[in-house]
Coordinates of C-alpha atoms in Angstrom, one line a residue:
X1278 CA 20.3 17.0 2.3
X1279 CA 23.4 15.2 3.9
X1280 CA 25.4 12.8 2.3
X1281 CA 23.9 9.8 3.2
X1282 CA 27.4 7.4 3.8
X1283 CA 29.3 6.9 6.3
X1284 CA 32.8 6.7 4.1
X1285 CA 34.2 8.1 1.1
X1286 CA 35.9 5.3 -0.6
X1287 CA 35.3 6.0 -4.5
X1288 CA 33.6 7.8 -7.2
X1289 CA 32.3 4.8 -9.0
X1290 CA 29.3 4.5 -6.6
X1291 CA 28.2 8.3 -6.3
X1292 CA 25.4 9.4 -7.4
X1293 CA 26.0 13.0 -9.5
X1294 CA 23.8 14.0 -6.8
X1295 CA 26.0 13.2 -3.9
X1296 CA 29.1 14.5 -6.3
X1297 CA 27.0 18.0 -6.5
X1298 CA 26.1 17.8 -2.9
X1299 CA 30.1 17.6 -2.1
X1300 CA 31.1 20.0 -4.6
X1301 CA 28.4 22.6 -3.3
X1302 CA 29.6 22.2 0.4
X1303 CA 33.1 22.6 -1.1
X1304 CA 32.5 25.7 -2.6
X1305 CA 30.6 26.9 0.6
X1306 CA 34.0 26.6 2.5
X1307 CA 36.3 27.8 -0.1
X1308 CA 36.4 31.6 1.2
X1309 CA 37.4 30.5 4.7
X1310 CA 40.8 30.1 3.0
X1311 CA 40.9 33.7 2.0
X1312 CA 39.9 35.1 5.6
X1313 CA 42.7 36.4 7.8
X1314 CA 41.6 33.8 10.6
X1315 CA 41.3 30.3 8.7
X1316 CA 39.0 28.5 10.8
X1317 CA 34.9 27.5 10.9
X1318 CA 34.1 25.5 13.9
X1319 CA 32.3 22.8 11.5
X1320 CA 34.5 19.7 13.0
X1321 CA 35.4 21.0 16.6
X1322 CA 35.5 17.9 19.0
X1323 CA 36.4 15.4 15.9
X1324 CA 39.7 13.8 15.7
X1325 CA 41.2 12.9 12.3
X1326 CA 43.8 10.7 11.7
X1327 CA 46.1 10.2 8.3
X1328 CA 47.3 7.0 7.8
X1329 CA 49.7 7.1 5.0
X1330 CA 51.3 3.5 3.7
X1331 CA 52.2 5.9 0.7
X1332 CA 54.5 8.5 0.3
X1333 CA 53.0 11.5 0.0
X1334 CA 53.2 15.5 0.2
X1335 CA 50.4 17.5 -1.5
X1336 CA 47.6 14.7 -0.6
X1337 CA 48.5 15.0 3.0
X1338 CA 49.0 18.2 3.6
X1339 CA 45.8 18.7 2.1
X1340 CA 43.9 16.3 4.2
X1341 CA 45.5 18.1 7.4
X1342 CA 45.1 22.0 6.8
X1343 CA 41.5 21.3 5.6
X1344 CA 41.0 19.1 8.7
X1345 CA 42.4 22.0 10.9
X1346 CA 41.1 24.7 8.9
X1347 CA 37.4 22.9 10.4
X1348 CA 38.8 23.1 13.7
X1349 CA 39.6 19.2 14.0
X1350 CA 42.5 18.1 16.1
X1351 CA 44.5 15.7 14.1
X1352 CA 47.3 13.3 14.2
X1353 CA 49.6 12.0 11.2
X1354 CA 50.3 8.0 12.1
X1355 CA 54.5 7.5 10.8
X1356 CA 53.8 4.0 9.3
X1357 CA 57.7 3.7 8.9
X1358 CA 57.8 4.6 12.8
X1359 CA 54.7 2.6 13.8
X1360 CA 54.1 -1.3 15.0
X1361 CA 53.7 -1.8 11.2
X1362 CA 57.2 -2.3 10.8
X1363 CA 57.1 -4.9 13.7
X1364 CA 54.4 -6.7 11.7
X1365 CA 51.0 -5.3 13.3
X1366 CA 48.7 -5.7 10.3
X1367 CA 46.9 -3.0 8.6
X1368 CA 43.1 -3.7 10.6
X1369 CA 45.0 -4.2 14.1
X1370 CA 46.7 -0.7 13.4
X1371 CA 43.1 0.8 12.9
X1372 CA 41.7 -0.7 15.2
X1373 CA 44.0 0.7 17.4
X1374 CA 43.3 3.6 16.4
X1375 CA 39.5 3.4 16.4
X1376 CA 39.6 2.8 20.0
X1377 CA 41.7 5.8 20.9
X1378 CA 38.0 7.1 19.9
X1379 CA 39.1 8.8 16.3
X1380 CA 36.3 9.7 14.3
X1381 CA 38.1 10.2 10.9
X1382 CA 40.7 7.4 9.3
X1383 CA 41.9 8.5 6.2
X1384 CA 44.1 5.7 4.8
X1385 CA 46.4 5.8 1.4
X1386 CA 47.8 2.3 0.9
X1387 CA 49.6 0.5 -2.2
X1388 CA 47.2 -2.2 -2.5
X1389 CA 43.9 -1.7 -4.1
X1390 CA 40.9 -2.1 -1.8
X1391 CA 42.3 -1.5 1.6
X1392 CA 39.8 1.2 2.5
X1393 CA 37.2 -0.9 2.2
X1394 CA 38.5 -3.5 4.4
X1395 CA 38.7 -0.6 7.1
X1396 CA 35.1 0.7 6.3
X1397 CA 33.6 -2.7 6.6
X1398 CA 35.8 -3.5 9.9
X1399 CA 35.4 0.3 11.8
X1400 CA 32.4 2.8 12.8
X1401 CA 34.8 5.3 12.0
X1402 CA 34.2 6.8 8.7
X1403 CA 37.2 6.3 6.2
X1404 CA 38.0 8.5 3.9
X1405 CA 40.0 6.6 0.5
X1406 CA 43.2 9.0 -0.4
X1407 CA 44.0 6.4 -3.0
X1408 CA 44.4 2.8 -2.8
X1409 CA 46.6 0.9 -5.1
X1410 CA 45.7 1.0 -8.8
X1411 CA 41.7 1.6 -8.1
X1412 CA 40.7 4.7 -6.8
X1413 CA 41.6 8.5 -5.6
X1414 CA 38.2 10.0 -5.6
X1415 CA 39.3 13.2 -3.5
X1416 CA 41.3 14.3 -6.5
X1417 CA 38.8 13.6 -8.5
X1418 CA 36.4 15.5 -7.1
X1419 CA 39.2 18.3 -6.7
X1420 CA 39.5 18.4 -10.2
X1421 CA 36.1 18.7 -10.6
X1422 CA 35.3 21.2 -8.7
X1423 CA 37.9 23.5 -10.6
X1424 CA 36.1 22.7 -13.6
X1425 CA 33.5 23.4 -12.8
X1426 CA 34.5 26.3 -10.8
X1427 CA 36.5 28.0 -14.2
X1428 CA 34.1 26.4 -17.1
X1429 CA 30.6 27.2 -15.1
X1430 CA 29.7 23.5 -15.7
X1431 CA 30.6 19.5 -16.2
X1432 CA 28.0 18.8 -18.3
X1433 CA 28.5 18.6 -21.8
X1434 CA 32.5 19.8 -21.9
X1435 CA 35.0 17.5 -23.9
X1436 CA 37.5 16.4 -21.5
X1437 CA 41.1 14.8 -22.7
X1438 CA 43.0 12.8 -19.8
X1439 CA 46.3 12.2 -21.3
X1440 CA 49.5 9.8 -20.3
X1441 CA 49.5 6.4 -17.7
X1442 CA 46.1 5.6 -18.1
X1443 CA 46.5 1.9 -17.2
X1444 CA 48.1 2.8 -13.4
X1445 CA 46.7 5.5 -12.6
X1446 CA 43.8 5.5 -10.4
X1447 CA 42.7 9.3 -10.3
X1448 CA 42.3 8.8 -14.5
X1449 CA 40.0 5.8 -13.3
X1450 CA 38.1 8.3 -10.5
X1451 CA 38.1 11.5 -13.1
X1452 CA 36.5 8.4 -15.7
X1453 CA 33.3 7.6 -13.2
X1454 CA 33.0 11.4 -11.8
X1455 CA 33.1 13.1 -15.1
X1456 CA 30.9 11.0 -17.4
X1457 CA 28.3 10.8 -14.1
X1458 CA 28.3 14.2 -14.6
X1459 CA 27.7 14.7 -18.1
X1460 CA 31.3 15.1 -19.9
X1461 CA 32.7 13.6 -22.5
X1462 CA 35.8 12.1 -21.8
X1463 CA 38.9 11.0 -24.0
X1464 CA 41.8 9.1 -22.9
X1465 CA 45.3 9.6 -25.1
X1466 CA 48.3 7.5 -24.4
X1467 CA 50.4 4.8 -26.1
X1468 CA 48.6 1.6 -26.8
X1469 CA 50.9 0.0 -23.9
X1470 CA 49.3 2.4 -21.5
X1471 CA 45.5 1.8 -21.9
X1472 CA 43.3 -0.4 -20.2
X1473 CA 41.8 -3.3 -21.8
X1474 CA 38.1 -2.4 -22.4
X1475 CA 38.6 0.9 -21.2
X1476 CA 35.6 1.7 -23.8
X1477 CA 33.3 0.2 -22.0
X1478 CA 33.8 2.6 -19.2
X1479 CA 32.1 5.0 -21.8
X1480 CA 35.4 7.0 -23.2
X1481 CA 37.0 7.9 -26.5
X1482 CA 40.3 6.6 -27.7
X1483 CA 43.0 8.3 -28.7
X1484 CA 46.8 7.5 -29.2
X1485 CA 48.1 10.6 -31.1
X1486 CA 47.9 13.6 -28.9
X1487 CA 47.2 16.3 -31.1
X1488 CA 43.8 14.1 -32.6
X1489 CA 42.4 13.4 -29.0
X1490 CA 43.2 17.5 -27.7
X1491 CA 41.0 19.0 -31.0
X1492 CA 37.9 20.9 -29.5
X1493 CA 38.9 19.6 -25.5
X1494 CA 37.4 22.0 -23.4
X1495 CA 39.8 20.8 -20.6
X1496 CA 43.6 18.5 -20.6
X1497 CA 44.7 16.5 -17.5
X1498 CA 48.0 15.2 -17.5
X1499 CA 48.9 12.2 -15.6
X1500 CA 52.6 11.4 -14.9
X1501 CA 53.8 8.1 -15.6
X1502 CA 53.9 5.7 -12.9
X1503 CA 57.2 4.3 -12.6
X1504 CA 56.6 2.6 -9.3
X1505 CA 53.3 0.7 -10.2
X1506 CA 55.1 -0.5 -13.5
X1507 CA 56.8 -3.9 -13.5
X1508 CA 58.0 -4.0 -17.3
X1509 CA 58.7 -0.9 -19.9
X1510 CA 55.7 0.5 -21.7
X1511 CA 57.3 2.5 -23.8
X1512 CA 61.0 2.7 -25.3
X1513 CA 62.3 5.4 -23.6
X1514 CA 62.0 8.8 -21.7
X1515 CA 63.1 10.7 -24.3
X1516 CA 60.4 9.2 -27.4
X1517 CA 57.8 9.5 -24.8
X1518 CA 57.8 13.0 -24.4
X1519 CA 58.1 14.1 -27.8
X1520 CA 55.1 12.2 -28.5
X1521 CA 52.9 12.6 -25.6
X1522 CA 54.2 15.6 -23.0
X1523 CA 51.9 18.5 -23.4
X1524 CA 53.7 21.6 -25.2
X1525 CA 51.9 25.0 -26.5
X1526 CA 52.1 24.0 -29.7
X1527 CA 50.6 21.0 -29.2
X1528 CA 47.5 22.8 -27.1
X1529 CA 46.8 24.2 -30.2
X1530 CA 44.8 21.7 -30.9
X1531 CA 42.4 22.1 -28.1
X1532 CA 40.0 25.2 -27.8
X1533 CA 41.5 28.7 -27.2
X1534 CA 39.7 28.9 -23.6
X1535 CA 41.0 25.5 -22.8
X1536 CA 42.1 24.5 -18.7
X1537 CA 44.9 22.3 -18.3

């Protein structure tokens, strides 16, 4: 059965069927990246575009060999080099776009809720490669789908998500697609760094790292981020990492067979 949407823009309103369906048609195209010729013609005739108001390397570059790798054609939009910087506004740029007949937009953007704004406004189908504070479901379901592709399974495996919790918006995607798929999640950082009523959202709290890594089946590690901060959450570099930076001494803590 297809995935019945016309854009990817988070986890929160997936079902854990349309997070299998997309992990099982992940995992059908994973051995084309072992072939000698790295191509299926699944998207031949489609146009991508990536429309980064972010800086970005690994999210990018993954968005255009996987696009190419399904025989796409696709073009990367230089917002620093585009009529944004003459003050074109974000829908005028897309809809540019959208007329030059793309079929693909996928948009990273600083402020939370862009992609939708693009979805609603375009028949292209948008694809959310994180948006401000709110969302990065493709990581999410990348990290997922190792999971689940090293553990056998979601359900039921104790997950620790450790660091910036409060500004980072793949802990808030891994949140939705792991407890919609039957983990049990813990999140472990300073007080500073926690959402208010984070527990609602269905997780465990931890601030010492050692208590929220015992029996963890799986550790993510979020870096701290700086550039979505406006005031100091913590003292310093240097008492951060002694307390929270993930060392083998510390991973003691979690299972033997732990991924991190």
């Amino acid at each position: 059965m297809p995935l019945n949407k016309k854009d990817l823009l988070e986890i929160q309103s997936l079902t854990p069927e349309d997070i299998k369906l997309i992990l099982d048609s992940a995992d059908s195209f994973k051995e084309v990246t072992d072939r000698d010729i790295k191509k299926v013609p699944t998207l031949r005739g489609k146009t991508v575009v990536n429309l980064f108001f972010e800086p970005s390397t690994r999210t990018r570059i993954s968005f255009e060999i996987a696009a190419k790798r399904l025989s796409a054609d696709v073009l990367n939009i230089a917002v620093s080099a585009s009529s944004v910087v003459k003050g074109e506004t974000l829908l005028d740029t897309a809809r540019n776009i959208e007329a030059m007949k793309s079929d693909i937009i996928v948009i990273r953007h600083s402020v939370s809720g862009a992609p939708y704004i693009l979805a609603r406004a375009l028949k292209s189908s948008v694809i959310n490669a994180g948006d401000g504070c709110h969302e990065h479901p493709t990581q999410a379901l990348l990290d997922m789908f190792t999971i689940r592709e090293k553990k056998g399974r979601i359900d039921g495996l104790t997950v620790a998500i450790v660091g910036d919790i409060a500004h980072s918006r793949v802990a808030r995607s891994n949140i939705y697609g792991l407890i919609k798929m039957g983990a049990k999640v813990r999140v472990v950082a300073p007080p500073t760094m926690i959402p208010m009523e984070v527990e609602r959202l269905g997780v465990d709290i931890f601030y010492n790292l050692e208590e929220g890594l015992k029996g963890a089946d799986v550790v993510i590690m979020l870096r701290i981020q700086l550039e979505r901060q406006g005031k100091n959450y913590f003292p310093n570099l240097r008492e951060y990492s002694m307390m929270y930076c993930l060392t083998r001494e510390k991973l003691k803590s979690a299972k033997d067979n732990t991924i991190t």
